Every structure is written in structure tokens, then in C-alpha cells.
XYZ file of C-alpha atoms in Angstrom:
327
model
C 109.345 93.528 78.012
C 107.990 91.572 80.535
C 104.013 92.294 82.058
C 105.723 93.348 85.217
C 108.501 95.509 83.567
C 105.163 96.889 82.152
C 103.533 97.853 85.656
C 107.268 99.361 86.846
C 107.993 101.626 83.860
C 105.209 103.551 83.415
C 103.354 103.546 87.102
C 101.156 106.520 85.693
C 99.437 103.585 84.034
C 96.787 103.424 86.621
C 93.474 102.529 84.743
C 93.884 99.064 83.140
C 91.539 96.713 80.906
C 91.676 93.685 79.881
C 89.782 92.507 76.684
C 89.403 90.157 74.415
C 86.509 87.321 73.298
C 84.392 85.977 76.433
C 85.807 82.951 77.988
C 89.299 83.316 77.299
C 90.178 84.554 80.608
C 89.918 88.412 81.101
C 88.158 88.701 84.333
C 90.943 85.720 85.724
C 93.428 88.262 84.611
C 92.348 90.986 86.031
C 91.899 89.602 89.460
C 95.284 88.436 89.228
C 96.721 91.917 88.278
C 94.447 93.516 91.259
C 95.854 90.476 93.768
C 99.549 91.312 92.557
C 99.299 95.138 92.760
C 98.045 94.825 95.978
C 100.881 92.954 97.718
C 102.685 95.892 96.238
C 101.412 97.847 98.434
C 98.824 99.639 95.831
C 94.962 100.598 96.523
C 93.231 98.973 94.069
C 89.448 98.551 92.608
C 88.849 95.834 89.894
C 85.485 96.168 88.886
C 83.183 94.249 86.144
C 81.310 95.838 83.572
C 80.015 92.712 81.987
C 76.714 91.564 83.336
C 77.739 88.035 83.237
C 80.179 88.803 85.551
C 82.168 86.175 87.539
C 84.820 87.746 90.259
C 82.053 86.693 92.754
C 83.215 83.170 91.591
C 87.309 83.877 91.547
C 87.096 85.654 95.022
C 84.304 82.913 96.673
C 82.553 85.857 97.920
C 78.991 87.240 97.112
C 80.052 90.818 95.638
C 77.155 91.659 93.178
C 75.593 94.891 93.602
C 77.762 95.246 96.810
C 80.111 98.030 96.235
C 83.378 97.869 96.771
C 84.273 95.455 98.773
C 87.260 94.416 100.434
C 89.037 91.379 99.388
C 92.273 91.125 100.843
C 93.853 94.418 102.367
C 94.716 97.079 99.547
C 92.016 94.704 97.150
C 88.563 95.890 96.456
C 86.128 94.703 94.230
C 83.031 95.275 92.821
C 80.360 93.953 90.278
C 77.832 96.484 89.546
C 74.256 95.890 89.197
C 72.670 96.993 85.972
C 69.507 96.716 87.020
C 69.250 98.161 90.421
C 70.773 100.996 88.310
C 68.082 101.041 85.885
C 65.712 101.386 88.137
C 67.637 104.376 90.341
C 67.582 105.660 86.593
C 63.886 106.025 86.330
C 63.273 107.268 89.713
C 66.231 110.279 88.899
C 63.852 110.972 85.227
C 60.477 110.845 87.086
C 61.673 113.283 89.858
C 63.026 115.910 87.481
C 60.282 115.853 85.667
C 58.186 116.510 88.374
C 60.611 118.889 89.623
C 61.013 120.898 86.179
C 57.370 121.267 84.807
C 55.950 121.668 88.566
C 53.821 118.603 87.847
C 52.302 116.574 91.090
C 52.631 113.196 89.568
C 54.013 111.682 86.086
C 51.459 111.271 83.663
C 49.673 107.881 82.552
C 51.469 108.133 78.590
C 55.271 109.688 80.084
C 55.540 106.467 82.700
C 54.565 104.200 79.974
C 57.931 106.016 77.843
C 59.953 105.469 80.263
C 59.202 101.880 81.473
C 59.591 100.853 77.268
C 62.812 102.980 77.371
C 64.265 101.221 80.591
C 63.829 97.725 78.993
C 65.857 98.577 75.650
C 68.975 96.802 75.277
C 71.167 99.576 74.969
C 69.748 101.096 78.884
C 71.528 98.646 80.505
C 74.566 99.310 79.189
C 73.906 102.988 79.602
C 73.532 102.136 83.177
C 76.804 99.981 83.354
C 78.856 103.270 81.398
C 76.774 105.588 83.819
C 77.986 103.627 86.824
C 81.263 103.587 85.732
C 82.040 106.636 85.363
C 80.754 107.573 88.757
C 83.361 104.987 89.893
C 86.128 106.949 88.141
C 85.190 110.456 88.823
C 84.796 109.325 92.412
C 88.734 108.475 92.978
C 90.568 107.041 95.937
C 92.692 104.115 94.303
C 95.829 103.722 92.837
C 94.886 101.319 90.269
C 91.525 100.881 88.742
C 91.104 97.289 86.668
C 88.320 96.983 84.231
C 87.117 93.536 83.499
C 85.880 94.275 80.340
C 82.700 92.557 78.590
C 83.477 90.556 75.345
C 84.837 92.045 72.226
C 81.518 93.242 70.567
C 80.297 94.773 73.556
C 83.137 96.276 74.370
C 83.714 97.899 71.517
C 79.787 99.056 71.837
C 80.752 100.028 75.346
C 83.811 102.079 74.570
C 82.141 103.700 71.633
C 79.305 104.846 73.900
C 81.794 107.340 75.214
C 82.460 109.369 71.752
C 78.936 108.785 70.881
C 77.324 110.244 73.604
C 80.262 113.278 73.558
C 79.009 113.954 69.587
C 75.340 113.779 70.733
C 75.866 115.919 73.807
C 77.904 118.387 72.283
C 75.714 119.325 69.037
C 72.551 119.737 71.883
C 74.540 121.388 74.226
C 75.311 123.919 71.554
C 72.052 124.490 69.697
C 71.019 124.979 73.624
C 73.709 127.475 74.527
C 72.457 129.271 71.255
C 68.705 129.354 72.361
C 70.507 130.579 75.240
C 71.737 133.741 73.903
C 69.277 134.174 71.841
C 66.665 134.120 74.930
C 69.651 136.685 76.778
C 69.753 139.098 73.790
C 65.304 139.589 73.384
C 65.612 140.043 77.073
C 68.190 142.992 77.081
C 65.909 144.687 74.112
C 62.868 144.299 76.206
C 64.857 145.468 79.130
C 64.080 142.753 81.464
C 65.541 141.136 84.142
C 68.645 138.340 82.754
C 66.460 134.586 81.942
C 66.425 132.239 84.640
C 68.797 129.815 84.989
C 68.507 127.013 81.739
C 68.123 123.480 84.183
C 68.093 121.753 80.861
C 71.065 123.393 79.780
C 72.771 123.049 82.851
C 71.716 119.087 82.873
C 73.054 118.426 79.460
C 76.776 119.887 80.191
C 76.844 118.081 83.784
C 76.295 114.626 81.676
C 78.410 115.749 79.330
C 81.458 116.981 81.021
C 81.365 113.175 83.029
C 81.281 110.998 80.121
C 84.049 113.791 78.733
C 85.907 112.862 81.612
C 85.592 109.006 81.026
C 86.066 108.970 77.413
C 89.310 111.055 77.914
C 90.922 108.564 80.541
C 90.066 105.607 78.456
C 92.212 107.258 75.262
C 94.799 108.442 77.704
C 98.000 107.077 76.353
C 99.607 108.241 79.668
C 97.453 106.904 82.045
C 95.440 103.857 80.811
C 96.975 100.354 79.304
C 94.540 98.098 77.145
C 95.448 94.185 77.566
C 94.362 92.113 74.873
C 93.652 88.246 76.108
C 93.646 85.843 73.681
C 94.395 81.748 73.439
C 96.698 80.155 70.956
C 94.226 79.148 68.698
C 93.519 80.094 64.931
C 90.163 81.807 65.025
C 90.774 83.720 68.375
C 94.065 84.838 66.887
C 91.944 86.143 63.610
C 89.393 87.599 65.755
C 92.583 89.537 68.480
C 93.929 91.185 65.027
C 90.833 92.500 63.493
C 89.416 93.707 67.168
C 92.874 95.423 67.942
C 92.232 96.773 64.443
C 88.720 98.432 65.263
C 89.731 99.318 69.081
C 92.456 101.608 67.450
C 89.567 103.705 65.579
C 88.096 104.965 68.734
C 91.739 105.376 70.255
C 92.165 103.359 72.860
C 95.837 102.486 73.577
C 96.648 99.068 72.846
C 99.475 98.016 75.482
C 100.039 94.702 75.040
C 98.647 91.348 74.784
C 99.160 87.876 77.255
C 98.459 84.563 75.883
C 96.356 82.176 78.106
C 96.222 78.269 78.220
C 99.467 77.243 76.753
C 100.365 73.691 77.184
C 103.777 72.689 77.869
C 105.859 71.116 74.925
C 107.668 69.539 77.660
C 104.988 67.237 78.030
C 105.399 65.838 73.979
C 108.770 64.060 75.656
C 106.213 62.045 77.799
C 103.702 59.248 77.337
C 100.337 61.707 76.554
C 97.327 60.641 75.137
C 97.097 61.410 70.902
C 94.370 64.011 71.696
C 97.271 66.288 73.817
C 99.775 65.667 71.307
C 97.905 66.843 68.840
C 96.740 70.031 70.572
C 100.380 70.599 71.566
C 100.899 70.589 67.597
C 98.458 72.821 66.680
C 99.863 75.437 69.853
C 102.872 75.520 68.317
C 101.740 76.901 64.655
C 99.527 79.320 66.419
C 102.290 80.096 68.745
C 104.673 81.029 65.770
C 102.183 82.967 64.306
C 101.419 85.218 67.855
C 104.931 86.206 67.655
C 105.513 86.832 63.936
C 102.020 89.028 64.276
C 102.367 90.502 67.706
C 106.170 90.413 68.210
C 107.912 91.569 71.559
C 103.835 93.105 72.542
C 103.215 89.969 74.075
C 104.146 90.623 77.443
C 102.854 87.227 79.316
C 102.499 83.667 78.198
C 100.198 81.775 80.985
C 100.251 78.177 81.327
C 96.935 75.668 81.175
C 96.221 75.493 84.701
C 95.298 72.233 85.795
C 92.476 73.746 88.567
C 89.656 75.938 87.865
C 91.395 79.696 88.648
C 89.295 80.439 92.210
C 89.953 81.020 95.578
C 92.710 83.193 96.610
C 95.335 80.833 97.038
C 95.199 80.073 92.997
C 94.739 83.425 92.180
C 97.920 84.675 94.227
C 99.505 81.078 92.265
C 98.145 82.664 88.824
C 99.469 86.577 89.747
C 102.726 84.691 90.309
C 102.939 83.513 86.958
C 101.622 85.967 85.309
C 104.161 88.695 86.444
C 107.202 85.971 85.960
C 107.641 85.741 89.663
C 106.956 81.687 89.616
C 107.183 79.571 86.218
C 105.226 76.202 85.582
């Protein structure tokens, strides 16, 4: 089956990743995907979660931190800012502080907390998952396309979902015991029902929206997971034991589409030794891509001979990815 037979048979498919090791080509893919969808006539979002991010580069146009914003009609896209987020973060804790113990101002030792906090590692991608989800529980595309960070992160990233649902959940239920426990002494004593539980109620609003997020990423029905990889020995190692690990936390592995394969063709011309022997080496990894990954490799992409930027290459690279042009 072909990438675009893909799109066409199972249109319910509307949140879709790519993944795979950083600098293979993930985020070129997924503007490509966004591009093509949208001269179908679909609304669609690609969006980076990796800070490094570069579809301000592939578009030509200063997105970061933007929003959405508009590429070509039916083509949005967005890189969020982890950091601006990070910041809105603190400012959310310092106000509900203030607004749940009645205090005037945070004290000296609690700001200290939570500047240390907001500089861990693990807060910025917090923030990234936190904006995220906001971006899915929000709604109003067809397609959403995740340019996902590189393998290690991502799995990090995709774990953070199930983590954070474990966490959540045993709080949420000690809570909801302390809950009854609080209702019950106050029937004995015959007073009036407890006041509303803020924490309580805080705890189940963060945890019903990363329950919302995890579930669409595990959605066999509505999500696809691309794999990107190049035909080369260690990335092909690396694809099989990361497809391996992604399966553990569920996520539905779709497909995969090889990037940067050179043309045998060019072995029946006069090439330098250097290409001849990297055509060689393609070939071996080539064979082994399809004895490993079969008829799941739905795209093989050609090394293009321009940087991928600019809309007029991407529509050029949408074109060959989706078998509408060959090279």
C-alpha cells in the first residue's frame, strides 16, 4: 500500500506523527503531508514539539511562538514556545497559591521552589506536552501533524502521558478518599456538606486532559505513527529497536517511508567512486528494509538535490512522497 492509499482508506486517521532519529527528515515530512492534505481540500495544523524546531526554515516564515499561522490556505502551522510557556506556568502556580491559602504575596522560600522547579529539564517538556494537549482538546482541523522530537525524547514525551495518568490517578484517589472521609465526620457532626475540594477538583481537570491526549495518541482508529528512517545500517538498527519500545506504551505503528535514496540509475553513468560506493551500500540496506519491514514501507523518497525549503520544493517533495510525481 502506497502512503496515499494510506491517507484514502482510513480518513479517520486524523492525528499523524512522524518519528524517527533527528536529522533524518521528520519535520520535512510532515510539512509535506500538511502541504498535500491541504490541496485536498483538508484543514490542517502541523505543529512541532521539538524545541529545535525547524518548519520556520521549510515554510521561510518566522512562526515560533506565533500560533497557528497560516501558510497556504487550509495550512497552518505552529512551533510552540517552551519557554514563554514556562513562564505562563509559574504565573498560573503563584496565582493559585495566592488564591487557595488567601495569602497576599508568595513567600521568599515557595518562589525560590518554583524558579529551581521551572529550570529542570523535564519542565520544559512538561510545558511542550501541556501545550499540546491544549492544541488537541481545542479542535477545529481535520488533520493534526506532529513533528515529533528525536527518538529518545519522544519516547520520554509519549511516556509522559501514561506517567502522569498513573501519578494522577493514585492522588486523585487517595484525595477522593479524604474526600469521603471529610463527607462522612461531617454527617455525624451534623454539619453543613465540606466545601468544595479545589485541590481535588485541580487534580481531575489535569488529569482528565492528559487522559484525553494519551488516549488519542494510542487510538488505533484515529492516529497513524510514521517511522522515518535512511537506508543506512545503524539507523535501520536503531528504527527496529525504537518501533520495538514505541509498541510498549501502545502507540500504533502505521508505517514507515525511507528518505535519501539514491538512484541506481545513476551506477550506469560516469559517478565519482565515493557515489558508487554509497549506491552499494543502499542497496544491502535496502534489501534488508524490505526483508525487515516488508509491504509497511509505504514511501521511498529520493536524495533531493536542494535543501527541502520554500514552498515550491515542499509542494515538489509532497508530490513524491504521495507517488503523484517520481524522480
Amino acid at each position: 500500500m502506497s502512503l496515499a492509499e494510506m491517507f484514502q482508506k482510513y480518513p479517520n486517521r486524523r492525528y499523524v506523527m512522524y518519528g524517527g532519529k533527528g536529522g533524518l527528515g521528520k519535520t520535512t515530512f510532515s510539512a509535506a503531508t500538511a502541504y498535500w492534505l491541504a490541496k485536498q481540500g483538508k484543514r490542517v495544523l502541523v505543529f512541532s514539539v521539538d524545541p529545535q524546531a525547524s518548519l520556520s526554515d521549510i515554510f521561510e516564515r518566522d512562526i515560533f511562538g506565533k500560533g497557528a499561522v497560516e501558510i497556504i490556505p487550509n495550512l497552518y502551522a505552529q512551533e510552540i514556545d517552551a519557554d514563554r510557556r514556562i513562564k505562563d506556568y509559574q504565573k498560573e502556580i503563584r496565582q493559585k497559591i495566592i488564591d487557595m491559602y488567601g495569602m497576599e504575596k508568595i513567600p521568599e522560600e515557595i518562589e525560590h521552589y518554583i524558579e529551581a522547579a521551572s529550570a529542570e529539564p523535564a519542565m520544559e517538556e512538561s510545558a511542550i506536552f501541556d501545550a499540546v494537549v491544549d492544541i488537541v482538546i481545542q479542535g477545529g482541523y481535520d488533520y493534526y501533524i506532529y513533528d515529533l522530537v528525536p527518538l529518545g525524547h519522544a519516547l520520554y514525551y509519549l511516556s509522559m502521558g501514561s506517567i502522569y495518568d498513573a501519578w494522577l490517578q493514585k492522588i486523585t484517589g487517595l484525595r477522593e478518599q479524604m474526600r469521603e472521609y471529610d463527607s462522612v465526620i461531617a454527617t455525624m457532626r451534623r454539619e453543613k456538606q465540606t466545601e468544595e475540594d479545589a485541590i481535588y477538583e485541580e487534580l481531575l481537570y489535569i488529569k482528565n486532559r492528559i487522559g484525553a491526549s494519551s488516549r488519542i495518541m494510542t487510538d488505533t482508529e484515529k492516529t497513524a505513527f510514521y517511522f522515518v528512517l535512511t537506508p543506512e545500517d545503524m539507523v535501520i538498527d536503531d528504527t527496529i529497536k525504537a518501533a520495538g519500545l514505541f509498541a510498549k506504551f501502545n502507540v500504533p505503528l502505521t508505517g514507515y517511508l525511507v528518505n535519501r535514496v539514491i538512484s541506481q540509475d545513476l551506477e550506469k553513468e560516469r559517478i565519482p567512486e565515493y557515489l558508487r560506493n554509497r549506491i552499494e551500500m543502499q542497496r544491502t540496506c535496502l534489501n534488508t528494509i524490505r526483508e525487515r519491514f516488508g509491504g509497511r514501507v509505504l514511501a521511498m523518497v529520493p536524495e533531493f538535490d536542494n535543501e527541502i525549503k520554500g514552498l515550491e520544493t515542499i509542494e515538489r517533495m509532497a508530490r513524491v512522497m504521495f507517488g503523484e510525481e517520481r524522480t
